[in-house]
Coordinates of C-alpha atoms in Angstrom, one line a residue:
Chain A
X13 CA -101.5 -71.1 90.6
X14 CA -103.4 -69.5 87.7
X15 CA -105.4 -71.9 85.5
X16 CA -104.8 -71.4 81.9
X17 CA -106.7 -72.0 78.7
X18 CA -104.8 -72.0 75.4
X19 CA -107.3 -71.4 72.6
X20 CA -104.9 -73.0 70.1
X21 CA -105.0 -76.3 71.9
X22 CA -107.6 -79.0 71.1
X23 CA -110.5 -79.5 73.4
X24 CA -109.1 -82.9 74.1
X25 CA -105.7 -81.6 75.2
X26 CA -107.4 -79.0 77.4
X27 CA -109.9 -81.3 79.0
X28 CA -107.5 -84.1 79.7
X29 CA -105.1 -81.7 81.4
X30 CA -108.0 -80.2 83.4
X31 CA -111.2 -82.2 83.6
X32 CA -113.0 -79.2 85.2
X33 CA -113.0 -77.7 81.7
X34 CA -115.4 -80.4 80.5
X35 CA -118.0 -79.3 83.0
X36 CA -117.7 -75.7 82.1
X37 CA -117.9 -76.4 78.4
X38 CA -121.0 -78.6 79.0
X39 CA -122.5 -75.8 81.0
X40 CA -121.9 -73.5 78.0
X41 CA -123.9 -75.6 75.7
X42 CA -121.3 -78.2 74.5
X43 CA -123.4 -81.1 75.8
X44 CA -121.8 -83.3 73.1
X45 CA -118.6 -83.3 75.0
X46 CA -120.2 -85.3 77.8
X47 CA -121.1 -88.1 75.3
X48 CA -118.7 -91.0 75.5
X49 CA -116.1 -91.0 72.8
X50 CA -116.7 -87.4 71.6
X51 CA -113.8 -85.9 73.5
X52 CA -111.5 -88.7 72.3
X53 CA -112.6 -88.4 68.6
X54 CA -114.0 -85.0 67.5
X55 CA -112.4 -83.3 70.6
X56 CA -109.0 -84.2 69.4
X57 CA -109.4 -82.1 66.3
X58 CA -111.4 -79.2 67.7
X59 CA -110.3 -76.1 69.3
X60 CA -112.6 -74.0 71.4
X61 CA -113.0 -71.3 68.7
X62 CA -114.0 -74.0 66.2
X63 CA -116.4 -75.5 68.6
X64 CA -117.9 -72.1 69.3
X65 CA -118.5 -71.6 65.6
X66 CA -120.1 -75.0 65.3
X67 CA -122.4 -74.7 68.2
X68 CA -123.1 -71.0 67.5
X69 CA -121.9 -69.9 70.9
X70 CA -120.3 -66.5 71.1
X71 CA -116.6 -67.0 71.7
X72 CA -116.6 -64.0 74.0
X73 CA -119.2 -65.6 76.1
X74 CA -117.0 -68.6 76.5
X75 CA -114.0 -66.5 77.3
X76 CA -116.0 -64.6 79.9
X77 CA -117.2 -67.8 81.5
X78 CA -113.7 -69.1 81.8
X79 CA -112.4 -65.9 83.2
X80 CA -115.1 -65.9 85.7
X81 CA -113.9 -69.3 86.9
X82 CA -110.4 -67.9 87.3
X83 CA -108.8 -68.9 84.0
X84 CA -106.3 -67.0 82.1
X85 CA -106.8 -67.1 78.3
X86 CA -104.1 -67.4 75.8
X87 CA -105.1 -66.6 72.2
Chain B
X29 CA -78.0 -77.0 52.0
X30 CA -74.6 -78.8 52.1
X31 CA -76.4 -82.1 52.7
X32 CA -78.0 -81.8 49.4
X33 CA -74.8 -81.7 47.6
X34 CA -73.4 -84.6 49.5
X35 CA -76.5 -86.5 48.6
X36 CA -75.8 -85.7 45.0
X37 CA -72.4 -87.1 45.1
X38 CA -73.7 -90.4 46.6
X39 CA -76.8 -90.5 44.4
X40 CA -77.3 -93.2 41.9
X41 CA -75.6 -92.5 38.5
X42 CA -79.0 -92.1 36.8
X43 CA -79.9 -89.3 39.0
X44 CA -76.5 -87.7 38.6
X45 CA -76.8 -87.8 34.9
X46 CA -80.2 -86.2 35.1
X47 CA -78.7 -83.5 37.2
X48 CA -76.0 -82.9 34.6
X49 CA -78.7 -82.6 31.9
X50 CA -80.8 -80.2 33.9
X51 CA -77.7 -78.1 34.6
X52 CA -76.8 -78.1 30.9
X53 CA -80.3 -76.9 30.0
X54 CA -80.3 -74.2 32.5
X55 CA -77.0 -73.0 31.3
X56 CA -78.3 -72.9 27.8
X57 CA -81.1 -70.8 29.0
X58 CA -78.6 -68.6 30.8
X59 CA -76.7 -68.2 27.5
X60 CA -79.8 -66.8 25.8
X61 CA -81.6 -69.8 24.2
X62 CA -85.4 -69.4 24.2
X63 CA -87.6 -71.1 26.6
X64 CA -89.3 -73.0 23.8
X65 CA -86.1 -74.3 22.5
X66 CA -84.9 -75.8 25.7
X67 CA -88.3 -76.9 26.8
X68 CA -88.5 -79.4 24.0
X69 CA -85.0 -80.7 24.8
X70 CA -85.8 -80.8 28.5
X71 CA -88.9 -82.9 27.9
X72 CA -87.0 -85.2 25.7
X73 CA -84.0 -85.6 27.8
X74 CA -85.5 -85.6 31.3
X75 CA -89.2 -86.2 31.1
X76 CA -89.9 -85.6 34.7
X77 CA -88.3 -83.9 37.6
X78 CA -89.0 -83.3 41.2
X79 CA -88.8 -80.1 43.1
X80 CA -86.0 -81.5 45.2
X81 CA -84.0 -82.1 42.0
X82 CA -84.6 -78.5 40.9
X83 CA -83.4 -77.1 44.2
X84 CA -80.4 -79.3 44.1
X85 CA -79.7 -78.2 40.6
X86 CA -80.1 -74.5 41.5
X87 CA -77.8 -75.0 44.4
X88 CA -75.2 -76.7 42.1
X89 CA -75.4 -73.9 39.6
X90 CA -74.6 -71.4 42.3
X91 CA -71.9 -73.4 44.1
X92 CA -70.2 -75.2 41.2
X93 CA -70.7 -73.1 38.2
X94 CA -70.3 -69.8 40.0
X95 CA -73.6 -68.4 38.8
X96 CA -74.5 -65.6 41.2
X97 CA -77.6 -66.0 43.4
X98 CA -79.2 -63.0 41.7
X99 CA -78.8 -64.7 38.3
X100 CA -80.4 -67.9 39.5
X101 CA -83.2 -65.9 40.9
X102 CA -83.7 -64.2 37.6
X103 CA -83.8 -67.6 36.0
X104 CA -86.3 -68.8 38.5
X105 CA -89.4 -67.7 36.5
X106 CA -87.9 -69.4 33.4
X107 CA -87.4 -72.6 35.3
X108 CA -90.9 -72.4 36.4
X109 CA -92.2 -72.0 32.9
X110 CA -90.3 -75.0 31.7
X111 CA -90.9 -77.3 34.6
X112 CA -94.5 -76.3 35.4
X113 CA -96.3 -79.2 33.7
X114 CA -93.9 -81.9 34.8
X115 CA -93.5 -80.6 38.4
X116 CA -97.3 -80.7 38.8
X117 CA -97.5 -84.2 37.5
X118 CA -94.5 -85.6 39.2
X119 CA -94.1 -83.7 42.3
X120 CA -97.3 -84.8 43.8
X121 CA -98.0 -83.3 47.2
X122 CA -96.5 -85.5 49.8
X123 CA -99.9 -85.6 51.4
X124 CA -102.0 -88.2 49.7
X125 CA -105.2 -86.5 50.6
X126 CA -104.2 -83.5 48.4
X127 CA -103.8 -85.7 45.3
X128 CA -106.7 -85.8 42.8
X129 CA -108.8 -88.8 43.2
X130 CA -108.1 -89.4 46.8
X131 CA -111.5 -89.7 48.6
X132 CA -110.7 -86.7 50.8
X133 CA -109.6 -84.6 47.8
X134 CA -112.9 -85.5 46.1
X135 CA -115.0 -84.7 49.1
X136 CA -113.3 -81.3 49.4
X137 CA -113.7 -80.7 45.7
X138 CA -117.4 -81.4 46.0
X139 CA -117.6 -79.1 49.0
X140 CA -116.1 -76.2 46.9
X141 CA -118.9 -76.8 44.3
X142 CA -121.5 -77.1 46.9
X143 CA -120.3 -73.8 48.5
X144 CA -120.4 -72.1 45.1
X145 CA -123.9 -73.5 44.5
X146 CA -125.5 -72.5 47.8
X147 CA -123.5 -69.3 48.6
X148 CA -123.8 -67.8 45.1
X149 CA -126.7 -69.3 43.1
X150 CA -129.1 -70.2 45.8
X151 CA -128.3 -67.1 47.8
X152 CA -128.7 -64.9 44.8
X153 CA -132.0 -66.5 43.8
X154 CA -133.3 -66.3 47.4
X155 CA -132.6 -62.5 47.5
X156 CA -134.3 -62.1 44.1
X157 CA -137.3 -64.1 45.4
X158 CA -137.4 -61.7 48.4
X159 CA -137.8 -58.8 46.0
X160 CA -140.1 -60.4 43.4
X161 CA -141.7 -63.7 43.8
X162 CA -142.3 -64.4 40.1
X163 CA -143.0 -67.9 38.9
X164 CA -139.7 -67.7 37.1
X165 CA -137.7 -67.2 40.2
X166 CA -139.6 -69.8 42.1
X167 CA -138.7 -72.3 39.4
X168 CA -135.1 -71.2 39.6
X169 CA -135.1 -71.9 43.3
X170 CA -136.7 -75.3 42.7
X171 CA -134.0 -76.1 40.1
X172 CA -131.3 -75.0 42.6
X173 CA -132.7 -77.3 45.2
X174 CA -133.0 -80.2 42.8
X175 CA -129.3 -79.7 42.0
X176 CA -128.5 -79.5 45.6
X177 CA -130.2 -82.8 46.3
X178 CA -127.1 -84.2 44.6
X179 CA -125.7 -83.7 48.0
X180 CA -127.2 -87.1 48.7
X181 CA -124.3 -88.8 46.9
X182 CA -121.7 -86.8 48.8
X183 CA -123.4 -87.7 52.1
X184 CA -124.0 -91.3 51.1
X185 CA -120.3 -91.9 50.3
X186 CA -119.4 -90.5 53.6
X187 CA -122.0 -92.6 55.4
X188 CA -121.6 -95.9 53.6
X189 CA -117.9 -95.9 52.6
X190 CA -116.2 -93.8 55.3
X191 CA -118.2 -94.2 58.4
X192 CA -117.8 -98.1 58.5
X193 CA -114.1 -97.7 58.6
X194 CA -114.2 -95.1 61.4
X195 CA -116.5 -97.3 63.3
X196 CA -114.0 -100.1 62.9
X197 CA -111.6 -97.9 64.7
X198 CA -114.0 -97.3 67.5
X199 CA -115.4 -93.9 66.4
X200 CA -119.2 -94.1 66.8
X201 CA -120.3 -90.9 68.4
X202 CA -119.4 -88.3 65.8
X203 CA -120.5 -90.5 62.9
X204 CA -123.9 -91.1 64.4
X205 CA -124.4 -87.4 65.1
X206 CA -123.3 -86.5 61.6
X207 CA -125.5 -89.0 59.9
X208 CA -128.4 -87.6 61.8
X209 CA -127.6 -84.1 60.6
X210 CA -127.1 -85.3 57.0
X211 CA -130.6 -86.8 57.1
X212 CA -132.0 -83.6 58.5
X213 CA -130.4 -81.6 55.7
X214 CA -131.8 -84.0 53.0
X215 CA -135.2 -83.8 54.5
X216 CA -135.0 -80.0 54.8
X217 CA -134.1 -79.6 51.1
X218 CA -137.0 -81.8 50.0
X219 CA -139.4 -80.1 52.2
X220 CA -138.5 -76.6 51.0
X221 CA -138.8 -77.8 47.5
X222 CA -142.3 -79.1 48.1
X223 CA -143.2 -75.8 49.7
X224 CA -141.9 -73.9 46.7
X225 CA -143.8 -76.1 44.3
X226 CA -147.1 -75.3 46.1
X227 CA -146.3 -71.7 46.7
X228 CA -149.2 -69.5 45.7
X229 CA -147.9 -66.0 46.5
X230 CA -149.1 -66.0 50.1
X231 CA -147.2 -63.4 52.1
X232 CA -146.7 -65.5 55.2
X233 CA -145.6 -68.5 53.2
X234 CA -143.0 -66.3 51.5
X235 CA -141.5 -65.2 54.7
X236 CA -141.3 -68.8 55.9
X237 CA -139.7 -69.9 52.7
X238 CA -137.0 -67.3 52.9
X239 CA -136.2 -68.4 56.4
X240 CA -136.2 -72.1 55.2
X241 CA -133.9 -71.3 52.4
X242 CA -131.5 -69.4 54.7
X243 CA -131.5 -72.4 57.0
X244 CA -130.7 -74.8 54.1
X245 CA -127.8 -72.5 53.1
X246 CA -126.5 -72.3 56.7
X247 CA -126.8 -76.0 57.4
X248 CA -125.1 -77.1 54.2
X249 CA -122.2 -74.7 55.0
X250 CA -122.0 -75.9 58.6
X251 CA -121.8 -79.5 57.4
X252 CA -118.9 -78.6 55.2
X253 CA -117.2 -77.0 58.1
X254 CA -117.7 -80.1 60.3
X255 CA -116.5 -82.4 57.5
X256 CA -113.3 -80.5 56.9
X257 CA -112.4 -79.6 60.4
X258 CA -113.4 -82.7 62.3
X259 CA -114.4 -85.7 60.2
X260 CA -111.8 -85.7 57.5
X261 CA -108.8 -84.9 59.8
X262 CA -110.0 -87.7 62.1
X263 CA -110.4 -90.1 59.2
X264 CA -107.0 -89.2 57.8
X265 CA -105.5 -90.0 61.1
X266 CA -107.1 -93.4 61.4
X267 CA -107.5 -95.0 58.0
X268 CA -104.7 -96.8 56.2
X269 CA -103.8 -96.0 52.6
X270 CA -105.3 -99.3 51.5
X271 CA -108.5 -98.4 53.1
X272 CA -108.6 -95.1 51.2
X273 CA -107.9 -97.0 48.0
X274 CA -110.9 -99.2 48.7
X275 CA -113.1 -96.2 49.4
X276 CA -111.9 -94.5 46.2
X277 CA -112.6 -97.7 44.2
X278 CA -116.1 -98.0 45.6
X279 CA -117.0 -94.4 45.2
X280 CA -118.0 -94.5 41.6
X281 CA -120.9 -96.8 42.4
X282 CA -122.5 -94.2 44.6
X283 CA -121.5 -91.2 42.4
X284 CA -120.5 -87.7 43.0
X285 CA -122.1 -84.4 43.8
X286 CA -121.9 -81.5 41.3
X287 CA -118.4 -82.6 40.2
X288 CA -116.3 -85.7 39.9
X289 CA -112.7 -86.7 40.6
X290 CA -110.4 -85.6 37.8
X291 CA -108.5 -88.9 37.9
X292 CA -108.2 -92.2 39.5
X293 CA -106.1 -92.0 42.6
X294 CA -103.1 -94.3 42.5
X295 CA -101.0 -94.0 45.7
X296 CA -97.3 -93.8 45.0
X297 CA -96.7 -97.1 46.7
X298 CA -99.4 -99.3 48.1
X299 CA -98.0 -101.1 51.1
X300 CA -99.1 -104.7 51.1
X301 CA -100.2 -105.7 54.6
X302 CA -102.8 -107.7 52.9
X303 CA -103.1 -108.3 49.2
X304 CA -102.7 -111.6 47.4
X305 CA -104.3 -114.5 49.1
X306 CA -106.2 -112.4 51.6
X307 CA -109.8 -113.4 51.9
X308 CA -112.0 -111.1 49.9
X309 CA -109.1 -109.3 48.3
X310 CA -109.5 -111.0 44.9
X311 CA -113.2 -110.5 44.4
X312 CA -113.3 -106.8 45.3
X313 CA -115.0 -107.3 48.6
X314 CA -114.0 -105.2 51.6
X315 CA -110.7 -106.5 52.8
X316 CA -110.3 -108.0 56.2
X317 CA -109.3 -105.1 58.3
X318 CA -106.2 -104.3 60.2
X319 CA -106.1 -105.0 63.9
X320 CA -104.0 -102.5 65.7
X321 CA -102.4 -103.8 68.9
X322 CA -100.1 -102.0 71.2
X323 CA -97.3 -104.1 70.0
X324 CA -98.0 -104.4 66.3
X325 CA -100.5 -104.6 63.5
X326 CA -101.9 -107.8 62.1
X327 CA -104.5 -108.4 59.4
X328 CA -107.6 -110.3 60.6
X329 CA -106.4 -113.2 58.4
X330 CA -103.0 -113.3 60.0
X331 CA -104.5 -113.2 63.4
X332 CA -106.9 -116.0 62.6
X333 CA -104.1 -118.2 61.2
X334 CA -101.9 -117.5 64.3
X335 CA -104.7 -118.5 66.6
X336 CA -105.3 -121.7 64.7
X337 CA -101.6 -122.6 64.8
X338 CA -101.3 -122.3 68.6
X339 CA -101.1 -125.8 69.9
X340 CA -104.0 -125.2 72.2
X341 CA -107.7 -124.7 71.8
X342 CA -109.1 -121.3 72.8
X343 CA -112.7 -120.3 73.5
X344 CA -113.6 -116.8 74.7
X345 CA -116.8 -115.8 76.4
X346 CA -117.4 -112.1 77.0
X347 CA -118.5 -110.3 80.2
X348 CA -122.1 -111.3 79.5
X349 CA -121.1 -115.0 79.4
X350 CA -121.7 -115.1 75.6
X351 CA -119.4 -117.3 73.5
X352 CA -117.7 -114.9 71.2
X353 CA -114.9 -116.9 69.6
X354 CA -113.2 -120.2 69.4
X355 CA -110.1 -121.2 67.6
X356 CA -110.4 -124.0 65.1
X357 CA -107.1 -125.7 64.7
X358 CA -106.8 -129.1 63.0
X359 CA -107.1 -131.2 66.0
X360 CA -109.6 -129.6 68.4
X361 CA -109.9 -131.6 71.6
X362 CA -113.5 -130.7 72.4
X363 CA -115.6 -130.1 69.4
X364 CA -117.1 -126.7 69.0
X365 CA -119.6 -125.7 66.3
X366 CA -120.3 -122.2 65.0
X367 CA -123.8 -122.5 66.4
X368 CA -122.4 -121.7 69.9
X369 CA -121.2 -118.3 68.9
X370 CA -123.6 -115.7 70.3
X371 CA -125.1 -118.1 72.8
X372 CA -124.4 -118.0 76.5
X373 CA -121.9 -120.4 77.9
X374 CA -124.6 -121.9 80.2
X375 CA -126.5 -123.0 77.1
X376 CA -123.5 -124.8 75.8
X377 CA -122.7 -127.0 78.8
X378 CA -124.4 -130.1 79.9
X379 CA -126.8 -129.3 82.7
X380 CA -124.9 -131.4 85.3
X381 CA -121.8 -129.3 85.0
X382 CA -123.4 -125.8 84.6
X383 CA -123.1 -125.1 88.3
X384 CA -119.3 -125.6 88.1
X385 CA -119.2 -123.1 85.3
X386 CA -121.4 -120.6 87.1
X387 CA -119.4 -120.8 90.3
X388 CA -116.2 -120.3 88.4
X389 CA -117.5 -117.3 86.5
X390 CA -118.9 -115.8 89.8
X391 CA -115.4 -116.1 91.3
X392 CA -113.8 -114.5 88.3
X393 CA -116.3 -111.6 88.2
X394 CA -116.0 -111.0 91.9
X395 CA -112.3 -110.9 91.5
X396 CA -111.8 -113.8 94.0
X397 CA -109.9 -115.8 91.4
X398 CA -108.0 -115.1 88.2
X399 CA -107.6 -118.6 86.9
X400 CA -108.6 -122.2 87.5
X401 CA -107.1 -125.4 86.1
X402 CA -108.5 -128.9 85.5
X403 CA -106.8 -132.0 84.1
X404 CA -108.5 -135.1 82.8
X405 CA -107.5 -138.2 80.8
X406 CA -109.5 -138.1 77.6
X407 CA -109.2 -140.9 75.1
X408 CA -105.5 -141.1 74.2
X409 CA -104.9 -137.6 75.4
X410 CA -104.2 -136.0 78.7
X411 CA -106.2 -132.8 78.7
X412 CA -105.1 -129.8 80.6
X413 CA -108.0 -127.3 80.8
X414 CA -107.3 -123.8 82.1
X415 CA -109.6 -120.9 82.6
X416 CA -108.4 -117.4 82.8
X417 CA -110.3 -114.3 83.9
X418 CA -109.5 -111.8 81.2
X419 CA -109.2 -108.3 82.6
X420 CA -108.6 -104.9 81.1
X421 CA -105.5 -102.9 82.1
X422 CA -107.7 -101.2 84.7
X423 CA -108.7 -104.6 86.1
X424 CA -112.3 -104.6 84.7
X425 CA -113.6 -108.1 84.0
X426 CA -113.8 -108.5 80.2
X427 CA -114.6 -112.2 79.9
X428 CA -113.1 -115.7 80.4
X429 CA -110.7 -117.5 78.2
X430 CA -110.8 -121.3 78.1
X431 CA -107.5 -122.8 77.1
X432 CA -107.3 -126.5 76.5
X433 CA -104.3 -128.5 75.6
X434 CA -103.3 -132.1 75.1
X435 CA -100.3 -132.3 77.4
X436 CA -99.7 -136.0 76.9
X437 CA -96.8 -135.4 74.5
X438 CA -95.4 -132.8 76.8
X439 CA -95.6 -135.2 79.8
X440 CA -93.9 -137.8 77.8
X441 CA -90.8 -135.7 77.3
X442 CA -87.7 -136.9 78.9
X443 CA -84.0 -136.2 78.7
X444 CA -83.1 -133.5 76.2
X445 CA -83.1 -132.7 72.5
X446 CA -80.6 -130.3 71.0
X447 CA -80.4 -131.1 67.4
X448 CA -82.8 -130.9 64.5
X449 CA -84.5 -134.1 63.6

């Protein structure tokens, strides 16, 4: 089954549905997500594109990283 | 649309009468009276109107008076001209945070000013400084930064008025992070200002200053983004209307950044989960907060009163064995003083019985037991003492609840009682 990432969904929605996403995000420089409470608070309002803008990570780099892990990206 | 018309029929007469008046006025317009003429009459007769009323009215004009849709559309701009002022005043956005004076509205208003300030003024002066570092432009930059230091008020309101509420709802992480960044921005602005004041035309200093100024602009913009995309939506989800009212009321004391709310925010209706008689409510202190349970919401004052009305004495120690709370009804069986709060339970028991306490707690923590009961005669009472291991839904040990009750009156019950006495 293909793994999917919907960029319109909040980080919280994505990570609770698929905890593997947390690790990938942390690996991409979103260390904040690993902090307790962050996912449940800020994560509930943030989408990946918003997070990318905040952390100054290229959205394309994030997309590539997820594609490399076998994710299909919905924009 | 038909539901609107039905609503109209069942609406209170006052509303129906208003509808009639509105319709009359629109018809007059239609017949060629000037906007000015009807406007006065409109204001006198109706005073205020909501958007729902206008759409109901337009609907009625089409359906009942047979005015064609195109005609109503043609009149639309005229309607707008007449209703503009009153619609804006009366039809407030259904979202409280979009109403002037709401703390979120004010914070966003300030953000717009801050954006203007950094992205136009400061940016412009920075570029000019890059081209010619005259004393004049250096002073302009210093002035810009001085004004920007007004940010402190914006940040302080956030930190001192908003964060405590978020923390009350268990949101610590983002607030701590943001506070740290706020402080960094404040420090950065001050530092750049100092550097500008001692700037003597050194080429290397100039390059650094330009980079510093760019950083200030970026960081300030980033903070606005974080506030509006994370902090404020999060706060809007958590805080109650009453809490926003409190924040708005206390905001004046700290002050505003580059602008100020146009008006005092008065929510359309303030629900009264706590108001009169609530501790602190009269003298303008922070109200006792709301406690959200899975099965309802209580104020702290209600909860405390409930606990004190239970015909039992409760004492709770947390997972560290620290006494956190005891109920204080009228007739406590075993005296407790506030001095025990914050001390470990071992310190609050006579040494000869401490081993019993410790053994019991060890069993609770290890999951060997969930409760233990004792019963002893005590003066004229018969005291039933029960201990319960309090566990989270996942089974984690959260502490122990002591539950003592004089069961002598219960033991004495006999026969039955079915009528009021």
